[in-house]
Amino acid sequence: MGVGGAHTTVWTGRTAQPVGREGALVWGVLRRAKGRGIGVSLATPLKLRRLQEALYTKAKQEPAYRFYLLYDKVYRADILAHAYALAKQNGGAPGVDGVTFEDIEAAGLEPWLAAVQEALRTETYRPYPVRRVLIPKPGGVGERPLGIPRILDRVVQTAALLILQPIFEADLEPTAYGYRPGRTALEAVQGVHRALCAGHTEVIDADVSSYFDTIPHSDLVKSLARRISDRKMLRLLKMWLKAPVAERAEGGGWRLSGGKRATRGTPQGGVISPLLALVYMNRYLKVFRLRGLDRRYGARLVNYADDFVVLCRSGAAEVLAQSRRWFTQMGLTLSEQKTRVCDGRREAFTFLGYTFGPMRYRKDGHWYLGAAPAKKAVKRVKGRIRQILRPRNQAPWDEVKEELNRVIRGWANYFSYGTRLMAYRAVDHYVWERVRHFLRRRHKVPSRGTKRYSADVVFGELGVFQLRRFHLESPAHARV
């Protein structure tokens, strides 16, 4: 195999679910609630898990080792089959070719997988352009672009991810939480809150400008090549970096951009993109540790994807200045508008959908350093609730209720830490009002419906999930 003969490992055997910031994190919870999250209902086959354990162990034991036999694993029949199952479980729209999972299976999955395997084996595989669509931003205000590779490309990227993730996981700094098996955003949130309460109150609230779109290809490939000497695998990764982006033209057809001329950015919508972004960000995380900023300034770094905060005992301005220089050397930029230094004892800051900083205990008025769902997070879930309970929704009530409960439960499962009672009350009240208006219109109730659809009825007989009850029944997660 070219991976060494070690047998001990702490590899979890789970492929990390690609998720972004708070909105995407909550969406990931919703997907898992429906049994569709990677690593939840699909167990990694034993043979593949053993390969991943061997790769991880070899990488962990030999930090300078470069893997030279990887490409042939990508088109191994069992790995391609598992990659297809994961891609299907993840769902998603078709790419530029319009081919759906139903189309593939109607024509025969086995011959389709055999054809993919042959294209990879003979090195005739070429990725298609990525279809770009505009989707509403969380909360319903504005739109953002979303890249959708064709299903075949998603399957091949997933197969590559299954092989590469254990190798690079062995190198990642413990300060990175995003897109990693066995690590969660809530752990990052808890880490920030603990550091704040422990006296690391000079806070750098940072944002890398357009991180995923500006990662330099040449430097990224160098980072990958430190661990991969397999030229065929590197060529495969380079092809995905150079895949064009296709948008519908006004007169029909496709308008292409990027492609071979592109020199920056990870593959839009690509399954492999989060890992590539992690590998490149690890450059900063590693130099931060090696240069001793944690010891010199009492600095605690917490990173999730392109977001990070640094909580210092002193010298936050110096840490920020040094960080700017390092990011400039990496070909990246810290946003002037979104990056700042603040006093966490007196000013609030937001990270991963949570607000941290001084809060007042309502019963006796004393101040404490807390963590709570951010106002934007509450606004976003209200927007999702409003969308479900729109007047045009003619679905039976049981279906409406199930979708509504999935959203509320998913939001509660993510925002289950810190001071959350007031946010829960605000969402509960909004849910009650929207359900009351929705059912009053549907059943043509002449009054405001406050008696017929009281809060007790909505959260009782009608079966709508109540956050207040969830708060009282669940264990206290650092409730302050």
mmCIF file of C-alpha atoms in Angstrom, residues 325-458:
data_model
loop_
_atom_site.group_PDB
_atom_site.id
_atom_site.type_symbol
_atom_site.label_atom_id
_atom_site.label_comp_id
_atom_site.label_asym_id
_atom_site.label_seq_id
_atom_site.Cartn_x
_atom_site.Cartn_y
_atom_site.Cartn_z
ATOM 1 C CA ARG A 325 1.898 39.938 8.279
ATOM 2 C CA TRP A 326 1.605 36.159 8.217
ATOM 3 C CA PHE A 327 -1.650 36.238 6.239
ATOM 4 C CA THR A 328 -0.082 38.674 3.760
ATOM 5 C CA GLN A 329 2.789 36.214 3.270
ATOM 6 C CA MET A 330 0.159 33.517 2.601
ATOM 7 C CA GLY A 331 -1.445 35.697 -0.098
ATOM 8 C CA LEU A 332 -4.510 36.401 2.047
ATOM 9 C CA THR A 333 -5.987 39.478 3.707
ATOM 10 C CA LEU A 334 -7.678 40.098 7.038
ATOM 11 C CA SER A 335 -10.808 42.194 6.507
ATOM 12 C CA GLU A 336 -10.302 45.773 7.697
ATOM 13 C CA GLN A 337 -14.027 46.177 8.361
ATOM 14 C CA LYS A 338 -14.636 42.875 10.163
ATOM 15 C CA THR A 339 -11.386 42.440 12.106
ATOM 16 C CA ARG A 340 -10.966 44.287 15.409
ATOM 17 C CA VAL A 341 -9.516 44.156 18.914
ATOM 18 C CA CYS A 342 -11.988 44.470 21.758
ATOM 19 C CA ASP A 343 -12.070 44.237 25.552
ATOM 20 C CA GLY A 344 -14.159 41.134 26.236
ATOM 21 C CA ARG A 345 -14.946 42.379 29.750
ATOM 22 C CA ARG A 346 -16.730 45.452 28.373
ATOM 23 C CA GLU A 347 -17.574 44.733 24.716
ATOM 24 C CA ALA A 348 -19.490 41.926 23.053
ATOM 25 C CA PHE A 349 -18.177 39.955 20.084
ATOM 26 C CA THR A 350 -19.762 37.241 17.932
ATOM 27 C CA PHE A 351 -18.340 33.892 16.837
ATOM 28 C CA LEU A 352 -20.138 30.918 15.232
ATOM 29 C CA GLY A 353 -23.559 32.425 15.886
ATOM 30 C CA TYR A 354 -22.930 33.098 19.592
ATOM 31 C CA THR A 355 -22.418 36.452 21.283
ATOM 32 C CA PHE A 356 -19.759 36.561 24.016
ATOM 33 C CA GLY A 357 -19.102 39.286 26.558
ATOM 34 C CA PRO A 358 -20.588 41.089 29.570
ATOM 35 C CA MET A 359 -24.140 40.055 30.461
ATOM 36 C CA ARG A 360 -26.397 40.937 33.371
ATOM 37 C CA TYR A 361 -28.065 38.337 35.572
ATOM 38 C CA ARG A 362 -31.747 39.326 35.595
ATOM 39 C CA LYS A 363 -32.545 38.181 39.146
ATOM 40 C CA ASP A 364 -30.019 40.275 41.079
ATOM 41 C CA GLY A 365 -28.424 42.468 38.395
ATOM 42 C CA HIS A 366 -24.835 41.226 38.735
ATOM 43 C CA TRP A 367 -22.581 41.137 35.679
ATOM 44 C CA TYR A 368 -20.835 38.053 34.310
ATOM 45 C CA LEU A 369 -19.018 36.983 31.133
ATOM 46 C CA GLY A 370 -21.483 34.914 29.181
ATOM 47 C CA ALA A 371 -22.233 33.238 25.870
ATOM 48 C CA ALA A 372 -25.669 33.447 24.252
ATOM 49 C CA PRO A 373 -27.323 32.993 20.835
ATOM 50 C CA ALA A 374 -26.600 36.104 18.765
ATOM 51 C CA LYS A 375 -29.411 38.405 17.634
ATOM 52 C CA LYS A 376 -28.686 37.474 14.012
ATOM 53 C CA ALA A 377 -29.077 33.788 14.886
ATOM 54 C CA VAL A 378 -32.514 34.473 16.348
ATOM 55 C CA LYS A 379 -33.429 36.567 13.319
ATOM 56 C CA ARG A 380 -32.357 33.799 10.939
ATOM 57 C CA VAL A 381 -34.406 31.077 12.593
ATOM 58 C CA LYS A 382 -37.405 33.419 12.598
ATOM 59 C CA GLY A 383 -36.931 33.864 8.856
ATOM 60 C CA ARG A 384 -36.910 30.094 8.368
ATOM 61 C CA ILE A 385 -40.061 29.729 10.486
ATOM 62 C CA ARG A 386 -41.769 32.483 8.509
ATOM 63 C CA GLN A 387 -40.899 30.685 5.270
ATOM 64 C CA ILE A 388 -42.432 27.407 6.483
ATOM 65 C CA LEU A 389 -45.614 29.101 7.721
ATOM 66 C CA ARG A 390 -46.115 31.201 4.604
ATOM 67 C CA PRO A 391 -49.752 31.585 3.432
ATOM 68 C CA ARG A 392 -49.048 29.666 0.191
ATOM 69 C CA ASN A 393 -48.056 26.516 2.088
ATOM 70 C CA GLN A 394 -50.991 24.150 1.434
ATOM 71 C CA ALA A 395 -49.379 21.011 2.912
ATOM 72 C CA PRO A 396 -51.332 19.048 5.561
ATOM 73 C CA TRP A 397 -50.761 20.335 9.086
ATOM 74 C CA ASP A 398 -48.864 17.194 10.153
ATOM 75 C CA GLU A 399 -46.298 17.792 7.391
ATOM 76 C CA VAL A 400 -46.032 21.492 8.232
ATOM 77 C CA LYS A 401 -45.600 20.667 11.923
ATOM 78 C CA GLU A 402 -42.877 18.077 11.229
ATOM 79 C CA GLU A 403 -40.862 20.499 9.099
ATOM 80 C CA LEU A 404 -41.325 23.260 11.674
ATOM 81 C CA ASN A 405 -40.228 20.987 14.523
ATOM 82 C CA ARG A 406 -37.149 19.842 12.594
ATOM 83 C CA VAL A 407 -36.028 23.442 12.180
ATOM 84 C CA ILE A 408 -36.680 24.401 15.808
ATOM 85 C CA ARG A 409 -35.060 21.239 17.211
ATOM 86 C CA GLY A 410 -32.029 21.642 14.968
ATOM 87 C CA TRP A 411 -31.622 25.266 16.054
ATOM 88 C CA ALA A 412 -32.010 24.288 19.727
ATOM 89 C CA ASN A 413 -29.495 21.461 19.432
ATOM 90 C CA TYR A 414 -26.883 23.873 18.130
ATOM 91 C CA PHE A 415 -27.796 26.747 20.460
ATOM 92 C CA SER A 416 -27.777 24.537 23.543
ATOM 93 C CA TYR A 417 -24.944 26.253 25.371
ATOM 94 C CA GLY A 418 -24.742 29.225 27.695
ATOM 95 C CA THR A 419 -27.369 31.847 28.463
ATOM 96 C CA ARG A 420 -30.204 31.063 26.091
ATOM 97 C CA LEU A 421 -33.508 31.422 27.945
ATOM 98 C CA MET A 422 -34.342 34.888 26.556
ATOM 99 C CA ALA A 423 -33.554 33.772 22.996
ATOM 100 C CA TYR A 424 -35.696 30.661 23.498
ATOM 101 C CA ARG A 425 -38.587 32.773 24.788
ATOM 102 C CA ALA A 426 -38.343 35.126 21.803
ATOM 103 C CA VAL A 427 -38.416 32.221 19.336
ATOM 104 C CA ASP A 428 -41.258 30.477 21.207
ATOM 105 C CA HIS A 429 -43.357 33.634 21.121
ATOM 106 C CA TYR A 430 -42.671 34.105 17.419
ATOM 107 C CA VAL A 431 -43.556 30.472 16.669
ATOM 108 C CA TRP A 432 -46.833 30.773 18.567
ATOM 109 C CA GLU A 433 -47.819 33.973 16.733
ATOM 110 C CA ARG A 434 -46.932 32.597 13.293
ATOM 111 C CA VAL A 435 -48.709 29.274 13.896
ATOM 112 C CA ARG A 436 -51.776 31.128 15.181
ATOM 113 C CA HIS A 437 -51.888 33.382 12.106
ATOM 114 C CA PHE A 438 -51.222 30.424 9.791
ATOM 115 C CA LEU A 439 -54.067 28.283 11.183
ATOM 116 C CA ARG A 440 -56.459 31.211 11.582
ATOM 117 C CA ARG A 441 -56.101 31.992 7.867
ATOM 118 C CA ARG A 442 -56.304 28.348 6.855
ATOM 119 C CA HIS A 443 -59.505 27.698 8.844
ATOM 120 C CA LYS A 444 -60.982 31.173 8.248
ATOM 121 C CA VAL A 445 -61.339 31.960 11.965
ATOM 122 C CA PRO A 446 -63.009 35.405 12.213
ATOM 123 C CA SER A 447 -61.245 36.387 15.456
ATOM 124 C CA ARG A 448 -57.501 36.748 16.133
ATOM 125 C CA GLY A 449 -57.513 33.109 17.235
ATOM 126 C CA THR A 450 -55.849 33.754 20.597
ATOM 127 C CA LYS A 451 -58.225 31.394 22.417
ATOM 128 C CA ARG A 452 -58.666 28.703 19.786
ATOM 129 C CA TYR A 453 -54.921 28.639 19.141
ATOM 130 C CA SER A 454 -53.514 29.632 22.498
ATOM 131 C CA ALA A 455 -49.901 28.864 23.411
ATOM 132 C CA ASP A 456 -51.090 25.839 25.419
ATOM 133 C CA VAL A 457 -52.912 24.494 22.359
ATOM 134 C CA VAL A 458 -50.079 25.195 19.912
#
